[in-house]
Amino acid sequence: MHILVCVKQVPDTTEVKIDPVTNTLIRQGVPSIVNPFDKNALEAALQLKEKHGGSVTVISMGPPQAKEALKECIAMGADEALLVSDRAFGGADTLATSYTLAAAAKKLGNVDMIICGKQAIDGDTAQVGPEMAEHLNMVQATCVSKIEVAGNVVRLEREQEEGYEVLETRLPVLITVIKSINEPRLPTVKGTMKANRKEIPVWTAADLDVKEGAIGLKGSPTQVRRIFTPGQRVQGQIIQADTAREAAAGLVNKLIEAKIV
């Protein structure tokens, strides 16, 4: 079984700052990490590989420095890694990103399962995985908390607000996972040494069967007009009184003064 895991290098959200002039994220000098949900996706793939055999490939679309995220995934146990990187991909929204990643998945071929994190912590859209499935005409299941494979049959549990939904489907399938599915392992010394020696191939737009008008900014119908930090919420006021009746009367007076009632 060949499992493809999609990962994204994201800024550490505890360090994110916004440029007040351009209203864009300041990435210079901000530490980057592997998207936490994608680590859960990788761990799920590695557990399936250990149980059923096969191989795990990690793929990322991003700038050249995203190789560091891929090397961390190799250190965790992934067999192969692939970076999709080109200036032509710049400015891509989720639709253009998913289209590009789907094209890379098609070129790889023989992919039985694609696992993605539920969402990236920098965008929180949870759209790339499902959109990839649509581009690939592949069965999809989102918010998965458990994966079991028996031959060609995949049994999945999806976490719901009031319980779990159990599904069965057949390979190939695209799955997005949530954090409760597992606890990602740490990179090993042996894995880190392997990652340091690993040459990660880079595919550009010329290497993929993509349409120029469907990638990058040209292929992105969504455009961010402005990013801003909401103003600090005004703190409420506690009405002090000896009795509940006096407190209620004080509240009514405050509401009248504010012309709310």
CSV table of N, CA, C and O in Angstrom, one decimal, residues 59-67 70 82-93 96-97 100-101 104 107 201-212 214-218 220:
chain,number,residue,atom,x,y,z
A,59,ILE,N,4.5,14.9,0.8
A,59,ILE,CA,4.6,15.9,-0.3
A,59,ILE,C,4.2,17.3,0.3
A,59,ILE,O,3.3,17.4,1.2
A,60,SER,N,4.8,18.3,-0.2
A,60,SER,CA,4.5,19.7,0.3
A,60,SER,C,4.6,20.6,-0.9
A,60,SER,O,5.5,20.5,-1.8
A,61,MET,N,3.8,21.6,-0.9
A,61,MET,CA,3.9,22.7,-1.8
A,61,MET,C,4.3,24.0,-1.1
A,61,MET,O,3.6,24.4,-0.1
A,62,GLY,N,5.4,24.6,-1.5
A,62,GLY,CA,5.9,25.8,-0.8
A,62,GLY,C,7.2,26.2,-1.3
A,62,GLY,O,7.7,25.7,-2.3
A,63,PRO,N,7.8,27.2,-0.7
A,63,PRO,CA,9.1,27.7,-1.1
A,63,PRO,C,10.2,26.7,-0.7
A,63,PRO,O,10.0,25.7,-0.1
A,64,PRO,N,11.4,26.9,-1.2
A,64,PRO,CA,12.5,25.9,-1.0
A,64,PRO,C,12.8,25.6,0.4
A,64,PRO,O,13.1,24.4,0.7
A,65,GLN,N,12.5,26.5,1.4
A,65,GLN,CA,12.8,26.2,2.8
A,65,GLN,C,11.8,25.1,3.3
A,65,GLN,O,12.0,24.6,4.4
A,66,ALA,N,10.8,24.8,2.6
A,66,ALA,CA,9.8,23.8,3.1
A,66,ALA,C,10.5,22.4,3.1
A,66,ALA,O,10.0,21.5,3.6
A,67,LYS,N,11.7,22.3,2.5
A,67,LYS,CA,12.4,21.0,2.5
A,67,LYS,C,12.7,20.7,4.0
A,67,LYS,O,12.8,19.5,4.3
A,70,LEU,N,9.9,18.7,5.3
A,70,LEU,CA,9.9,17.3,4.7
A,70,LEU,C,11.0,16.5,5.3
A,70,LEU,O,10.8,15.3,5.5
A,82,LEU,N,8.7,14.8,-1.4
A,82,LEU,CA,8.7,15.5,-2.7
A,82,LEU,C,8.2,16.9,-2.4
A,82,LEU,O,7.2,17.2,-1.7
A,83,LEU,N,8.9,17.9,-3.0
A,83,LEU,CA,8.6,19.3,-2.8
A,83,LEU,C,8.1,19.8,-4.2
A,83,LEU,O,8.7,19.7,-5.2
A,84,VAL,N,6.9,20.4,-4.1
A,84,VAL,CA,6.3,21.1,-5.3
A,84,VAL,C,6.6,22.6,-5.1
A,84,VAL,O,6.0,23.2,-4.2
A,85,SER,N,7.5,23.2,-5.9
A,85,SER,CA,7.9,24.6,-5.7
A,85,SER,C,8.1,25.3,-7.0
A,85,SER,O,8.9,24.8,-7.8
A,86,ASP,N,7.5,26.5,-7.1
A,86,ASP,CA,7.7,27.3,-8.3
A,86,ASP,C,7.1,28.6,-8.0
A,86,ASP,O,6.1,28.7,-7.4
A,87,ARG,N,7.8,29.7,-8.6
A,87,ARG,CA,7.2,31.0,-8.4
A,87,ARG,C,5.8,31.1,-9.0
A,87,ARG,O,5.0,31.9,-8.6
A,88,ALA,N,5.5,30.3,-10.0
A,88,ALA,CA,4.2,30.3,-10.6
A,88,ALA,C,3.1,29.8,-9.7
A,88,ALA,O,1.9,30.1,-9.9
A,89,PHE,N,3.5,29.1,-8.6
A,89,PHE,CA,2.5,28.7,-7.6
A,89,PHE,C,2.2,29.7,-6.6
A,89,PHE,O,1.3,29.5,-5.7
A,90,GLY,N,3.0,30.8,-6.5
A,90,GLY,CA,2.8,31.8,-5.5
A,90,GLY,C,1.5,32.5,-5.5
A,90,GLY,O,0.8,32.7,-6.6
A,91,GLY,N,1.0,32.8,-4.3
A,91,GLY,CA,-0.3,33.4,-4.2
A,91,GLY,C,-1.5,32.5,-4.3
A,91,GLY,O,-2.7,33.0,-4.4
A,92,ALA,N,-1.3,31.2,-4.3
A,92,ALA,CA,-2.4,30.2,-4.5
A,92,ALA,C,-3.3,30.2,-3.3
A,92,ALA,O,-2.9,30.2,-2.2
A,93,ASP,N,-4.6,30.2,-3.6
A,93,ASP,CA,-5.6,29.9,-2.5
A,93,ASP,C,-5.8,28.4,-2.4
A,93,ASP,O,-5.0,27.6,-3.0
A,96,ALA,N,-6.4,26.6,-6.0
A,96,ALA,CA,-5.2,26.4,-6.8
A,96,ALA,C,-4.2,25.5,-6.1
A,96,ALA,O,-3.5,24.7,-6.8
A,97,THR,N,-4.1,25.5,-4.8
A,97,THR,CA,-3.2,24.6,-4.1
A,97,THR,C,-3.6,23.2,-4.3
A,97,THR,O,-2.8,22.3,-4.6
A,100,THR,N,-2.9,21.9,-7.8
A,100,THR,CA,-1.5,21.6,-8.0
A,100,THR,C,-1.0,20.3,-7.3
A,100,THR,O,-0.3,19.5,-7.9
A,101,LEU,N,-1.5,20.1,-6.0
A,101,LEU,CA,-1.1,18.9,-5.3
A,101,LEU,C,-1.7,17.7,-5.9
A,101,LEU,O,-1.1,16.6,-6.0
A,104,ALA,N,0.3,16.6,-8.8
A,104,ALA,CA,1.5,15.9,-8.4
A,104,ALA,C,1.2,14.5,-8.0
A,104,ALA,O,2.0,13.6,-8.3
A,107,LYS,N,0.9,12.4,-11.1
A,107,LYS,CA,2.2,12.1,-11.6
A,107,LYS,C,2.9,11.0,-10.9
A,107,LYS,O,3.5,10.1,-11.4
A,201,PRO,N,13.6,15.7,-4.2
A,201,PRO,CA,13.3,16.2,-5.5
A,201,PRO,C,12.3,17.4,-5.5
A,201,PRO,O,11.5,17.4,-4.6
A,202,VAL,N,12.5,18.3,-6.4
A,202,VAL,CA,11.6,19.4,-6.5
A,202,VAL,C,10.9,19.4,-7.9
A,202,VAL,O,11.6,19.4,-8.9
A,203,TRP,N,9.6,19.4,-7.9
A,203,TRP,CA,8.9,19.5,-9.1
A,203,TRP,C,8.3,20.9,-9.3
A,203,TRP,O,7.8,21.5,-8.4
A,204,THR,N,8.5,21.5,-10.5
A,204,THR,CA,8.0,22.8,-10.8
A,204,THR,C,6.8,22.7,-11.7
A,204,THR,O,6.3,21.6,-12.0
A,205,ALA,N,6.3,23.8,-12.1
A,205,ALA,CA,5.1,23.8,-13.0
A,205,ALA,C,5.3,23.1,-14.3
A,205,ALA,O,4.4,22.4,-14.8
A,206,ALA,N,6.6,23.2,-14.8
A,206,ALA,CA,6.9,22.5,-16.0
A,206,ALA,C,6.9,21.0,-15.9
A,206,ALA,O,6.8,20.3,-16.9
A,207,ASP,N,7.0,20.5,-14.7
A,207,ASP,CA,7.1,19.0,-14.4
A,207,ASP,C,5.7,18.4,-14.3
A,207,ASP,O,5.5,17.2,-14.3
A,208,LEU,N,4.7,19.3,-14.2
A,208,LEU,CA,3.3,18.8,-13.9
A,208,LEU,C,2.4,19.1,-15.1
A,208,LEU,O,2.6,20.1,-15.8
A,209,ASP,N,1.3,18.3,-15.2
A,209,ASP,CA,0.3,18.6,-16.2
A,209,ASP,C,-0.7,19.5,-15.6
A,209,ASP,O,-1.8,19.1,-15.2
A,210,VAL,N,-0.4,20.8,-15.6
A,210,VAL,CA,-1.3,21.8,-15.1
A,210,VAL,C,-1.5,22.9,-16.1
A,210,VAL,O,-0.7,23.2,-17.0
A,211,LYS,N,-2.6,23.6,-15.9
A,211,LYS,CA,-3.0,24.7,-16.8
A,211,LYS,C,-2.5,26.0,-16.1
A,211,LYS,O,-2.7,26.2,-14.9
A,212,GLU,N,-1.9,26.9,-16.9
A,212,GLU,CA,-1.3,28.1,-16.4
A,212,GLU,C,-2.3,29.0,-15.6
A,212,GLU,O,-2.1,29.5,-14.6
A,214,ALA,N,-4.8,28.0,-13.9
A,214,ALA,CA,-5.4,27.3,-12.8
A,214,ALA,C,-4.5,27.2,-11.6
A,214,ALA,O,-4.8,26.6,-10.6
A,215,ILE,N,-3.3,27.8,-11.7
A,215,ILE,CA,-2.3,27.7,-10.6
A,215,ILE,C,-2.0,29.1,-10.1
A,215,ILE,O,-2.2,30.1,-10.8
A,216,GLY,N,-1.4,29.1,-8.9
A,216,GLY,CA,-0.9,30.4,-8.4
A,216,GLY,C,-2.0,31.4,-8.2
A,216,GLY,O,-3.2,31.1,-8.1
A,217,LEU,N,-1.7,32.7,-8.3
A,217,LEU,CA,-2.6,33.8,-8.2
A,217,LEU,C,-3.7,33.8,-9.3
A,217,LEU,O,-4.8,34.1,-9.0
A,218,LYS,N,-3.3,33.4,-10.5
A,218,LYS,CA,-4.2,33.4,-11.6
A,218,LYS,C,-5.3,32.4,-11.4
A,218,LYS,O,-6.5,32.6,-11.9
A,220,SER,N,-6.6,31.5,-8.6
A,220,SER,CA,-7.2,31.7,-7.2
A,220,SER,C,-8.3,32.7,-7.2
A,220,SER,O,-8.1,33.9,-7.3
